[in-house]
PDB file of C-alpha atoms in Angstrom:
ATOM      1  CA  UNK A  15      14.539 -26.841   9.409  1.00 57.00           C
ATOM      2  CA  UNK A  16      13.814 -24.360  12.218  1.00 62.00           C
ATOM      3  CA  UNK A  17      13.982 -27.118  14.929  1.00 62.00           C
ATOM      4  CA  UNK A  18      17.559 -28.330  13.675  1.00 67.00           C
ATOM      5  CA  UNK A  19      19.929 -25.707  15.136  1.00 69.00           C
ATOM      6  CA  UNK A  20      17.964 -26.474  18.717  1.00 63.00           C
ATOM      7  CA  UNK A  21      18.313 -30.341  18.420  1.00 63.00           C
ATOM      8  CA  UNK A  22      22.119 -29.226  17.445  1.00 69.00           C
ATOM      9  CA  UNK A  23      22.697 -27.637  20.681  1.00 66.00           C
ATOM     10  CA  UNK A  24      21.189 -30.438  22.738  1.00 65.00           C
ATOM     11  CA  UNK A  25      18.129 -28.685  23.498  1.00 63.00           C
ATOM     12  CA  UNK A  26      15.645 -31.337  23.705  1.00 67.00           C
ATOM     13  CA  UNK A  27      12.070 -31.826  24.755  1.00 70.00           C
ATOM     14  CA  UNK A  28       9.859 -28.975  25.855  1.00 74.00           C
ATOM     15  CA  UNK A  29      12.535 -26.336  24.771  1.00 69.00           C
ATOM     16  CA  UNK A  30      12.926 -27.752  21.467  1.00 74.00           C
ATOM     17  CA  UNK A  31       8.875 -27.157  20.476  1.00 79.00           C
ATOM     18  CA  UNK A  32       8.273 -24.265  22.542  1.00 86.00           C
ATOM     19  CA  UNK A  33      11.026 -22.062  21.655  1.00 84.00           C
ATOM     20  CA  UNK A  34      11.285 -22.569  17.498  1.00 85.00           C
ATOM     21  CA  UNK A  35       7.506 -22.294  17.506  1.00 87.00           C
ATOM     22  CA  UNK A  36       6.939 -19.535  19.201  1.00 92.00           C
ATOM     23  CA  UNK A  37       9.807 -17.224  17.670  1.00 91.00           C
ATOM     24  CA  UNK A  38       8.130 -18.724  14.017  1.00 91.00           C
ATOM     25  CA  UNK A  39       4.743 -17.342  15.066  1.00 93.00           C
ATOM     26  CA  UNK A  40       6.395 -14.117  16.346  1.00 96.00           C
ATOM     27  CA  UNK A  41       7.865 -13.673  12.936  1.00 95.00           C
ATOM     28  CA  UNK A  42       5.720 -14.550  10.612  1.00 95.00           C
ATOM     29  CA  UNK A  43       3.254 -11.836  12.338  1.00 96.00           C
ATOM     30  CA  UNK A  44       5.307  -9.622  11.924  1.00 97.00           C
ATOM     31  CA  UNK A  45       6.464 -10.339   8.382  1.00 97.00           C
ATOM     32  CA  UNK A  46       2.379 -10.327   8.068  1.00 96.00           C
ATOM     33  CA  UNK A  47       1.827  -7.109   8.822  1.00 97.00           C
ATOM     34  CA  UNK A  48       4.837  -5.687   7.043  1.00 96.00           C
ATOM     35  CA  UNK A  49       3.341  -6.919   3.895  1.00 96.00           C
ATOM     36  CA  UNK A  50       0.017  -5.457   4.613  1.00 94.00           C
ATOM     37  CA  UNK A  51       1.817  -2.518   4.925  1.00 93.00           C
ATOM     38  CA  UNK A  52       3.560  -2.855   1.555  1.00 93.00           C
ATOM     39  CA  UNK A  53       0.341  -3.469  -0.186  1.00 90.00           C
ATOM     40  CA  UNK A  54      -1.708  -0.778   1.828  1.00 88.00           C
ATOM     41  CA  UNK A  55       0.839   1.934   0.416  1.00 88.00           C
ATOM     42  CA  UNK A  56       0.689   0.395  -3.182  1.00 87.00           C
ATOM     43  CA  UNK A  57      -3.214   1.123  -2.949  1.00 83.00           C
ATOM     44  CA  UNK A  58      -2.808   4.441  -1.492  1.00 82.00           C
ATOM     45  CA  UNK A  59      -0.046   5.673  -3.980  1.00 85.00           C
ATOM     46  CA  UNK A  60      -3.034   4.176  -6.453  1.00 83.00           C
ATOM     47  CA  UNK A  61      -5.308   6.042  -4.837  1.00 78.00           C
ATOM     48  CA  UNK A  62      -4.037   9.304  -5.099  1.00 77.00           C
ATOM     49  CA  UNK A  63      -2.480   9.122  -8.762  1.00 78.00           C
ATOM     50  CA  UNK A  64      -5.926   8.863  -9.456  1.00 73.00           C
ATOM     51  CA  UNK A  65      -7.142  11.868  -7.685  1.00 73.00           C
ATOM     52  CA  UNK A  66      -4.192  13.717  -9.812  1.00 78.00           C
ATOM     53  CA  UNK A  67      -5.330  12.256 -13.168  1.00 82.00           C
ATOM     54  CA  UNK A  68      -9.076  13.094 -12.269  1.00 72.00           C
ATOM     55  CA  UNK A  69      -9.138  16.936 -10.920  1.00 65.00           C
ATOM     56  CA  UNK A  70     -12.504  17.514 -12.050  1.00 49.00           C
ATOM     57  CA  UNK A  71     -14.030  14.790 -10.749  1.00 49.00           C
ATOM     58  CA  UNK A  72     -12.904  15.845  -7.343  1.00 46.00           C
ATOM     59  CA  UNK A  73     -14.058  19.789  -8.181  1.00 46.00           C
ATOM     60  CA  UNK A  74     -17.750  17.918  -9.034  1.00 45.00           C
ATOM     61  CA  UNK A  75     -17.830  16.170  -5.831  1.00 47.00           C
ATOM     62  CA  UNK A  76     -16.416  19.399  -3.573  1.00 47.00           C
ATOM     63  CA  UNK A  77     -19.291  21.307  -5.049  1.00 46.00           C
ATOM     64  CA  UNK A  78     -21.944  19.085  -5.208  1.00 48.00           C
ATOM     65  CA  UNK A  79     -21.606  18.851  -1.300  1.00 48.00           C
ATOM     66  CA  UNK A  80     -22.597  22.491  -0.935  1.00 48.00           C
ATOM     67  CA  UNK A  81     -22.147  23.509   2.793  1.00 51.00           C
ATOM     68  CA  UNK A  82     -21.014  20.160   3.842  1.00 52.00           C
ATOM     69  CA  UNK A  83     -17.251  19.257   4.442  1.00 54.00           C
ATOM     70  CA  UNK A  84     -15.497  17.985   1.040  1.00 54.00           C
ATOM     71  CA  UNK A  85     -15.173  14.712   0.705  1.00 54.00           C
ATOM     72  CA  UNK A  86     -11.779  13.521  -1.188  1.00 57.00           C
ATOM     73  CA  UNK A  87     -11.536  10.857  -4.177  1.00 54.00           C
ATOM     74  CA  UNK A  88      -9.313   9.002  -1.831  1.00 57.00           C
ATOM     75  CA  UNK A  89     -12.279   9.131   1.043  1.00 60.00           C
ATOM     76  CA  UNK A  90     -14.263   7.322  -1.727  1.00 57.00           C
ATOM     77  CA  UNK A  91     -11.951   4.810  -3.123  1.00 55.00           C
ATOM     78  CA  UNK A  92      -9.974   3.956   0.120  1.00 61.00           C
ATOM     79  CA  UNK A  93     -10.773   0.536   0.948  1.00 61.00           C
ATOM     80  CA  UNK A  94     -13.097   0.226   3.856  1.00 66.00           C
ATOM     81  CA  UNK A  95     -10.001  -1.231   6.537  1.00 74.00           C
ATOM     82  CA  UNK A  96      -8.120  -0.112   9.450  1.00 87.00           C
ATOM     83  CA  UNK A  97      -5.739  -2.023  11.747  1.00 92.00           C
ATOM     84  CA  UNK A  98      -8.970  -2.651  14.222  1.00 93.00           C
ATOM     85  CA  UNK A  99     -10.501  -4.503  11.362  1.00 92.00           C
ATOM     86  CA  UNK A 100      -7.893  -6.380   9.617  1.00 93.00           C
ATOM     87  CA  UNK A 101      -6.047  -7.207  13.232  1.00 95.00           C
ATOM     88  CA  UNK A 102      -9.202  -8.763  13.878  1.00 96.00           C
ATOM     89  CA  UNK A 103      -9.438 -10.471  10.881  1.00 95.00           C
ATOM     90  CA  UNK A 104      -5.719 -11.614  10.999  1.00 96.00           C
ATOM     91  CA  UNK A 105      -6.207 -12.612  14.260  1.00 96.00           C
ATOM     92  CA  UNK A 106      -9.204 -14.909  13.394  1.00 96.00           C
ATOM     93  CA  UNK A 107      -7.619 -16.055  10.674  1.00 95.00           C
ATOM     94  CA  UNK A 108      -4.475 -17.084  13.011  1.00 93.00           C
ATOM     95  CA  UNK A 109      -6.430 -18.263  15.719  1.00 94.00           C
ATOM     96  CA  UNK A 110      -8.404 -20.833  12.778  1.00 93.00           C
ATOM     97  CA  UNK A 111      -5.339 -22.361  12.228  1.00 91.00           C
ATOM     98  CA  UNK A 112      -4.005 -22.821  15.228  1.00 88.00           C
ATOM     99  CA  UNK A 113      -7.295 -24.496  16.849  1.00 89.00           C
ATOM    100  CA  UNK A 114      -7.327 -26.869  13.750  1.00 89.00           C
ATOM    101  CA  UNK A 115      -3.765 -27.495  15.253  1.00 85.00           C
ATOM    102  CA  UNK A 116      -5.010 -27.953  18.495  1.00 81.00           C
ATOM    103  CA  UNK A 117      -7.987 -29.568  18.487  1.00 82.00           C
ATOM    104  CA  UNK A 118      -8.962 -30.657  15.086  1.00 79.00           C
ATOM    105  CA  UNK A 119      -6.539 -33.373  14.864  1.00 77.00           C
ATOM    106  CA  UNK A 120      -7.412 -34.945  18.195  1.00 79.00           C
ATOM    107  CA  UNK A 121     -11.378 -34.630  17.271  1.00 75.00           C
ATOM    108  CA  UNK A 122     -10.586 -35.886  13.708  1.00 75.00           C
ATOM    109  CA  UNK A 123      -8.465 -38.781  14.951  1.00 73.00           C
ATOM    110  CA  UNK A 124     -11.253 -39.540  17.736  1.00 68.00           C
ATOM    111  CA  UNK A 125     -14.359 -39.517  15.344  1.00 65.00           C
ATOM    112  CA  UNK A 126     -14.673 -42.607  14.325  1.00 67.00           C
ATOM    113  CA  UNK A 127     -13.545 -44.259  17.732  1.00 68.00           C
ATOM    114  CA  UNK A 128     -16.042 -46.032  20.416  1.00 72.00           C
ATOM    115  CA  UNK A 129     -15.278 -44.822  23.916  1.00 72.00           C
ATOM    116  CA  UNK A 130     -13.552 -41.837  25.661  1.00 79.00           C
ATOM    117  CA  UNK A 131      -9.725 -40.710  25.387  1.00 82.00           C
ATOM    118  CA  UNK A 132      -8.397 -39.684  28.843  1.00 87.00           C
ATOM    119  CA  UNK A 133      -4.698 -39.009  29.529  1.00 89.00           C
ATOM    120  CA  UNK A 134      -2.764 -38.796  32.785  1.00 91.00           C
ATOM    121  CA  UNK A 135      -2.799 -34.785  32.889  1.00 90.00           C
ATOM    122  CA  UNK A 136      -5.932 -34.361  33.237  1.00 91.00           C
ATOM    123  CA  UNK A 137      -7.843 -38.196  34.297  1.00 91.00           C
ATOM    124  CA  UNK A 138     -10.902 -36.399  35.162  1.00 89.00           C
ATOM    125  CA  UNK A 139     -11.991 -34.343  31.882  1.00 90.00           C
ATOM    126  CA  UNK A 140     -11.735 -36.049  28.928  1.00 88.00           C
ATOM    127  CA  UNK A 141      -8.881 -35.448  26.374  1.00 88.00           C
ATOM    128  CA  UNK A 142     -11.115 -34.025  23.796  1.00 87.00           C
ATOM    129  CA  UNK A 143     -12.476 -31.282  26.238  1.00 90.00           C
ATOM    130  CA  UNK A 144      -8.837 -30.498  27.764  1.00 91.00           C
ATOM    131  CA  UNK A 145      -8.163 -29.671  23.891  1.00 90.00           C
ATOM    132  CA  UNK A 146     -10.887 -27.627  23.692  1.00 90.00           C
ATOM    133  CA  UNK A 147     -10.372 -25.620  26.422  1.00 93.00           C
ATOM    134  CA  UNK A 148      -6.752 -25.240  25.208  1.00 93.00           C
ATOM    135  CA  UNK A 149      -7.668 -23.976  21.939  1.00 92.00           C
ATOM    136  CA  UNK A 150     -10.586 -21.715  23.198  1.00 94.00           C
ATOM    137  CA  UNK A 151      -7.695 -19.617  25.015  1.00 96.00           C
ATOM    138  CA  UNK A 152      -5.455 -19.760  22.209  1.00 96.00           C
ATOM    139  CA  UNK A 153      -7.980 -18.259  19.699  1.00 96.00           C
ATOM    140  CA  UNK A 154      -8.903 -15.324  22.227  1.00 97.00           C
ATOM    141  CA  UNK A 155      -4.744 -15.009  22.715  1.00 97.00           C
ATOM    142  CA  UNK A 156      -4.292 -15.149  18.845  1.00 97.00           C
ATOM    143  CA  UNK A 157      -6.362 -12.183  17.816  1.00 97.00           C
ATOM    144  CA  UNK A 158      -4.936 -10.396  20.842  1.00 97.00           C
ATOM    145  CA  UNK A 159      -1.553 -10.982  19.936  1.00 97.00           C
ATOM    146  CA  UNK A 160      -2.104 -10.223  16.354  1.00 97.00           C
ATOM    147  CA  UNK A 161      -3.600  -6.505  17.273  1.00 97.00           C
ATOM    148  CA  UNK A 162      -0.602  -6.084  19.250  1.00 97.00           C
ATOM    149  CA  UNK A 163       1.425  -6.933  16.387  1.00 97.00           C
ATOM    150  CA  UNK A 164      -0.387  -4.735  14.037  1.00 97.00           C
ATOM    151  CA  UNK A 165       0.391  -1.612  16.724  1.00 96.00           C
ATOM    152  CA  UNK A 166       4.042  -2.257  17.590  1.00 96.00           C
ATOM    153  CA  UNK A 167       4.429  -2.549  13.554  1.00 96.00           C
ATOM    154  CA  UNK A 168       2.505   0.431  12.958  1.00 94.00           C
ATOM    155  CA  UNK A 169       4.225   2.690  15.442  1.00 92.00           C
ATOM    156  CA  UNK A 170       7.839   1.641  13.885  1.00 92.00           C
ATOM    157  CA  UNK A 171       6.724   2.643  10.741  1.00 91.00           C
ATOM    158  CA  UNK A 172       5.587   5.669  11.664  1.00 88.00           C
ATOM    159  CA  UNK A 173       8.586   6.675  14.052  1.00 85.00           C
ATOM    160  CA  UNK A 174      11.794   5.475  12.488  1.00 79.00           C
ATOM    161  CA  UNK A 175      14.416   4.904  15.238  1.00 74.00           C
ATOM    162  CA  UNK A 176      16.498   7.575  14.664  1.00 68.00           C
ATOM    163  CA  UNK A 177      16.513  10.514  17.157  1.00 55.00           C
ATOM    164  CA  UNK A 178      13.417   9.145  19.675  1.00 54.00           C
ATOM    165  CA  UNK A 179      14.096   9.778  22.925  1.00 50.00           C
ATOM    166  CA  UNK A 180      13.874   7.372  25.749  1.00 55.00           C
ATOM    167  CA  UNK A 181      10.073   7.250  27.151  1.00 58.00           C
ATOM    168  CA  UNK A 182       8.894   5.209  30.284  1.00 56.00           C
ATOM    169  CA  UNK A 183       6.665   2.481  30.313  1.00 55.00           C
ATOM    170  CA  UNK A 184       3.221   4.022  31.290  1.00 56.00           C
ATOM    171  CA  UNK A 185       3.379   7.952  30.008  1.00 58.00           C
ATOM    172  CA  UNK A 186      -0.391   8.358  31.926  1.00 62.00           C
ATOM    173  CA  UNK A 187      -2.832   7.426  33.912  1.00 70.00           C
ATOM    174  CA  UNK A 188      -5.676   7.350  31.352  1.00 84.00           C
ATOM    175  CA  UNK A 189      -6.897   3.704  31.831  1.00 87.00           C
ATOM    176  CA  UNK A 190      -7.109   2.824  27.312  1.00 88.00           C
ATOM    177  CA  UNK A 191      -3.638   4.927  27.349  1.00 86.00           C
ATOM    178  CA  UNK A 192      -1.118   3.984  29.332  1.00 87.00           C
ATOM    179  CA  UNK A 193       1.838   2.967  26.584  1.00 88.00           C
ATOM    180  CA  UNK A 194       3.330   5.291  24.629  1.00 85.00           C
ATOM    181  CA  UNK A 195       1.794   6.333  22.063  1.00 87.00           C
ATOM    182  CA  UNK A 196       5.278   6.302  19.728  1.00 87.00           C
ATOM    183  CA  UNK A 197       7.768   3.732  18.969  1.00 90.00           C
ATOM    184  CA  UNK A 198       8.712   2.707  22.271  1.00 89.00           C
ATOM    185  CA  UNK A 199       5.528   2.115  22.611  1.00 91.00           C
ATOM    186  CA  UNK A 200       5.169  -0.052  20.001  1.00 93.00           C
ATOM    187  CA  UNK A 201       7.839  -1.842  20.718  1.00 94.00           C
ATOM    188  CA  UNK A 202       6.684  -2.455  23.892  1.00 94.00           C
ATOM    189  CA  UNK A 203       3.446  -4.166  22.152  1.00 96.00           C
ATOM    190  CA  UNK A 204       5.602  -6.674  20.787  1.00 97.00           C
ATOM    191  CA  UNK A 205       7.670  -7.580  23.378  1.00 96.00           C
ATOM    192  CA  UNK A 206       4.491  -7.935  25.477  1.00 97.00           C
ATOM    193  CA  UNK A 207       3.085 -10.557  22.548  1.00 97.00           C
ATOM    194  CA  UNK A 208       6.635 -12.278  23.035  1.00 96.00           C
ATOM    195  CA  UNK A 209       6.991 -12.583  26.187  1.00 97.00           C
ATOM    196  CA  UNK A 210       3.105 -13.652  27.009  1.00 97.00           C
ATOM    197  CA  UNK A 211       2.939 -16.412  23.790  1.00 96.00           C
ATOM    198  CA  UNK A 212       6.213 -17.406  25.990  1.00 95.00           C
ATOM    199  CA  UNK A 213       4.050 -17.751  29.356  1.00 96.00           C
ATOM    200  CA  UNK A 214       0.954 -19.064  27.402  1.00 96.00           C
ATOM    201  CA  UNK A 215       3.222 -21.701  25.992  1.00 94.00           C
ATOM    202  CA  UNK A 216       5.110 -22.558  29.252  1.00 94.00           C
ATOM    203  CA  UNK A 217       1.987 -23.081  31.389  1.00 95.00           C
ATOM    204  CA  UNK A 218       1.081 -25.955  29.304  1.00 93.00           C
ATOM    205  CA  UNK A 219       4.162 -28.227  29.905  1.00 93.00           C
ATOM    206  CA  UNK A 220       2.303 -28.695  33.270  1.00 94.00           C
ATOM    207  CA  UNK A 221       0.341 -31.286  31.106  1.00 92.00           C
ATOM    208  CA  UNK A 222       3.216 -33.176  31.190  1.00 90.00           C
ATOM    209  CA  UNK A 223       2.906 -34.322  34.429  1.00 92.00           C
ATOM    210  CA  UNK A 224      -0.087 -36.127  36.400  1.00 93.00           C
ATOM    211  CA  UNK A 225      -2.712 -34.302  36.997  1.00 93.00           C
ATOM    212  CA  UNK A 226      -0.919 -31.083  35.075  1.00 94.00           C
ATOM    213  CA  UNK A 227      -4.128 -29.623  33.962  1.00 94.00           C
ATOM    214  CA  UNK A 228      -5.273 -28.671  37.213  1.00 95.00           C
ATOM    215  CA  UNK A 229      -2.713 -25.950  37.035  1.00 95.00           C
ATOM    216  CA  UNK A 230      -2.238 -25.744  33.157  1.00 96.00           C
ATOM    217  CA  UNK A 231      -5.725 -24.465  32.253  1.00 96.00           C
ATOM    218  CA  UNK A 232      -6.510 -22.014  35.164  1.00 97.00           C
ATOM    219  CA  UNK A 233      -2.825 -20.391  34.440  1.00 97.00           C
ATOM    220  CA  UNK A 234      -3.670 -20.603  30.482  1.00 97.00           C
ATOM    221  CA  UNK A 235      -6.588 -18.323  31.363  1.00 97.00           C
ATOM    222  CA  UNK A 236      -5.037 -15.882  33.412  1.00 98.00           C
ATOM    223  CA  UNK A 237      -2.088 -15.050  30.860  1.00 97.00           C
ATOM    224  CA  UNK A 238      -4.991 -14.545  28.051  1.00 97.00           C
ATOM    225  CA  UNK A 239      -7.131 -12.320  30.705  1.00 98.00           C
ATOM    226  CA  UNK A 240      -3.607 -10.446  31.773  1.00 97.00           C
ATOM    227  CA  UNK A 241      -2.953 -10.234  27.747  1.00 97.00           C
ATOM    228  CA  UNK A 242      -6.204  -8.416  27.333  1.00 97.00           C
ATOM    229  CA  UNK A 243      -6.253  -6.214  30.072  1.00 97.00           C
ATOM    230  CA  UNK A 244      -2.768  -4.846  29.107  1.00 96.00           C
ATOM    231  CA  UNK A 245      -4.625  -4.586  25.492  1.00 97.00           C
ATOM    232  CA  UNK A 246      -7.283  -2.867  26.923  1.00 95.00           C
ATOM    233  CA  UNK A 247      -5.586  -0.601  29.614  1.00 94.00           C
ATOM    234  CA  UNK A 248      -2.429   0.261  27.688  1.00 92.00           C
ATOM    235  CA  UNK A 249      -3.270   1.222  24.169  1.00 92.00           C
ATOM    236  CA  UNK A 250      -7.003   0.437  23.630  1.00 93.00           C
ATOM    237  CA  UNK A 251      -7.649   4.444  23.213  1.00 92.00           C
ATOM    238  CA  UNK A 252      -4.651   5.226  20.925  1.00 91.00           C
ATOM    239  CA  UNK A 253      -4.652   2.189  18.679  1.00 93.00           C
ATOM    240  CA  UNK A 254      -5.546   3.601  15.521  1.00 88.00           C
ATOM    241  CA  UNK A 255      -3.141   6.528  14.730  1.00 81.00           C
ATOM    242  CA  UNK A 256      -4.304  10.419  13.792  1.00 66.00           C
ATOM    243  CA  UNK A 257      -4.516   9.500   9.806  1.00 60.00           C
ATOM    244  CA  UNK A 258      -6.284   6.508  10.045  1.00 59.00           C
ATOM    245  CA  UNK A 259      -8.843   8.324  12.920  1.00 57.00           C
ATOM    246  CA  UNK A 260      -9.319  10.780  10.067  1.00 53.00           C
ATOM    247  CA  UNK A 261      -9.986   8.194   7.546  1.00 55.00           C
ATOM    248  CA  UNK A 262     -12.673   6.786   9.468  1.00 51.00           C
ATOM    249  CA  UNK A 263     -14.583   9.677  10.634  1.00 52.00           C
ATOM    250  CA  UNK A 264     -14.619   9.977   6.141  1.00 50.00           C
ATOM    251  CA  UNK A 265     -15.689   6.832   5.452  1.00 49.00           C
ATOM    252  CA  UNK A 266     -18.679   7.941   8.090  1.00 52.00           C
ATOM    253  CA  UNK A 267     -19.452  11.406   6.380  1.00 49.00           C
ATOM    254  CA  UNK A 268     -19.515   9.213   3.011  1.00 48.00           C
ATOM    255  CA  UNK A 269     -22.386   6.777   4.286  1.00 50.00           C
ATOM    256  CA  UNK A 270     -24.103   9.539   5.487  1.00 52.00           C
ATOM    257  CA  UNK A 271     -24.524  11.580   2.354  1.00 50.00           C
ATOM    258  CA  UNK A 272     -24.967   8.305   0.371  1.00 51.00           C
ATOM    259  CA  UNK A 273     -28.248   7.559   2.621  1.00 50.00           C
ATOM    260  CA  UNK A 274     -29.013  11.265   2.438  1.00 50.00           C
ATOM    261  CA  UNK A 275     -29.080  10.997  -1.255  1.00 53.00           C
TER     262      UNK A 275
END
């Protein structure tokens, strides 16, 4: 169904994969991460109607800590997640699928054959490498993506559109900070996980062609080391918000006095 309205417009070949299938993936991580939103406030709301129905439980536990800082029923209960961990997970998750996309078919199909596969794109290597390679920078670019994702989300929720002021690309020079740490900034996450799936996607039509994967794979690579590097430089240091820092440093002060005790 999603390829239809392309074939309807004449827009055949290359187009016709690339562009349904990567506006899909572009949506349904999003529409992930909304969810996990959805069901992250459920537990929260949970969370906290229980410290209402359970005062003295709390009362126990702020004076059983004596000179330490009180700890919270909803440090204790919260599940133990943040968007670093279930980005990564997501991501994995993601990036599972699309290898077994990539390359599980082609080594399933091969298995049980005698001899090697090679295609014109890429004579040299055999097919079932080429694929591998493929779907080794995919993975990395999947979990990538889907961190993005879980940021540019994240940062709409928090700053609803109404009233933000216009902010420029880069707000510092902190190398981990660079992006805004607001909703521009998140949606500048996204559109960067757009518009590099695009390039990702686009450098491998080169395997259409003889020889293709000589440029193919080397420009695979660099969009997933560019992807990471604006990862790393632009939002790496702010990617968890205030609440969620907070949360953590709990969880931390939680383990401690359960090992002290």
């Amino acid at each position: 169904v999603v390829w239809l309205p392309f074939h309807a417009l004449g827009l055949d070949g290359a187009a016709s994969l690339l562009i349904p299938g990567i506006l899909s993936q572009f949506v349904m991580r999003c529409a992930f991460v909304k969810l996990y939103h959805k069901v992250e406030g459920v537990i929260q709301m949970s969370i906290e109607h229980h410290e209402r129905t359970h005062p003295v439980e709390q009362d126990e536990t702020s004076s059983s800590s004596g000179d330490q800082q009180p700890l919270s029923e909803t440090s204790r209960l919260r599940l133990e997640l943040n968007d670093w961990v279930s980005g990564v997970a997501a991501g994995t998750g993601f990036a599972g699928m699309h290898a077994i996309m990539l390359y599980g078919t082609l080594l399933a199909s091969e298995g049980g054959n005698i001899g090697t596969l090679y295609q014109d794109s890429c004579p040299a290597v055999p097919s079932i490498v080429q694929s591998a390679i493929t779907a080794f920078f995919f993975s990395i670019a999947d979990v990538i993506w889907m961190l993005l994702t879980f940021f540019g989300m994240r940062r709409r929720r928090m700053y609803p559109a109404n009233g933000e002021d216009f902010q420029p690309l880069f707000v510092s020079k902190v190398w981990g900070a660079l992006l805004d740490n607001g909703r521009f900034g998140g949606n500048m996450a996204l559109l960067a996980t757009l518009v590099s799936h695009s390039a990702a996607a686009l450098v491998t039509t080169f395997n259409m062609t003889d020889n293709g994967c000589v440029l193919s794979l080397p420009l695979l690579g660099a969009v997933v080391v560019l992807v990471a590097l604006f990862f790393r430089g632009g939002l790496s240091r702010i990617y968890l918000p205030d609440t969620a820092q907070r949360s953590v440093g709990d969880s931390e002060m939680t383990q401690r006095h359960g090992h002290a005790d």
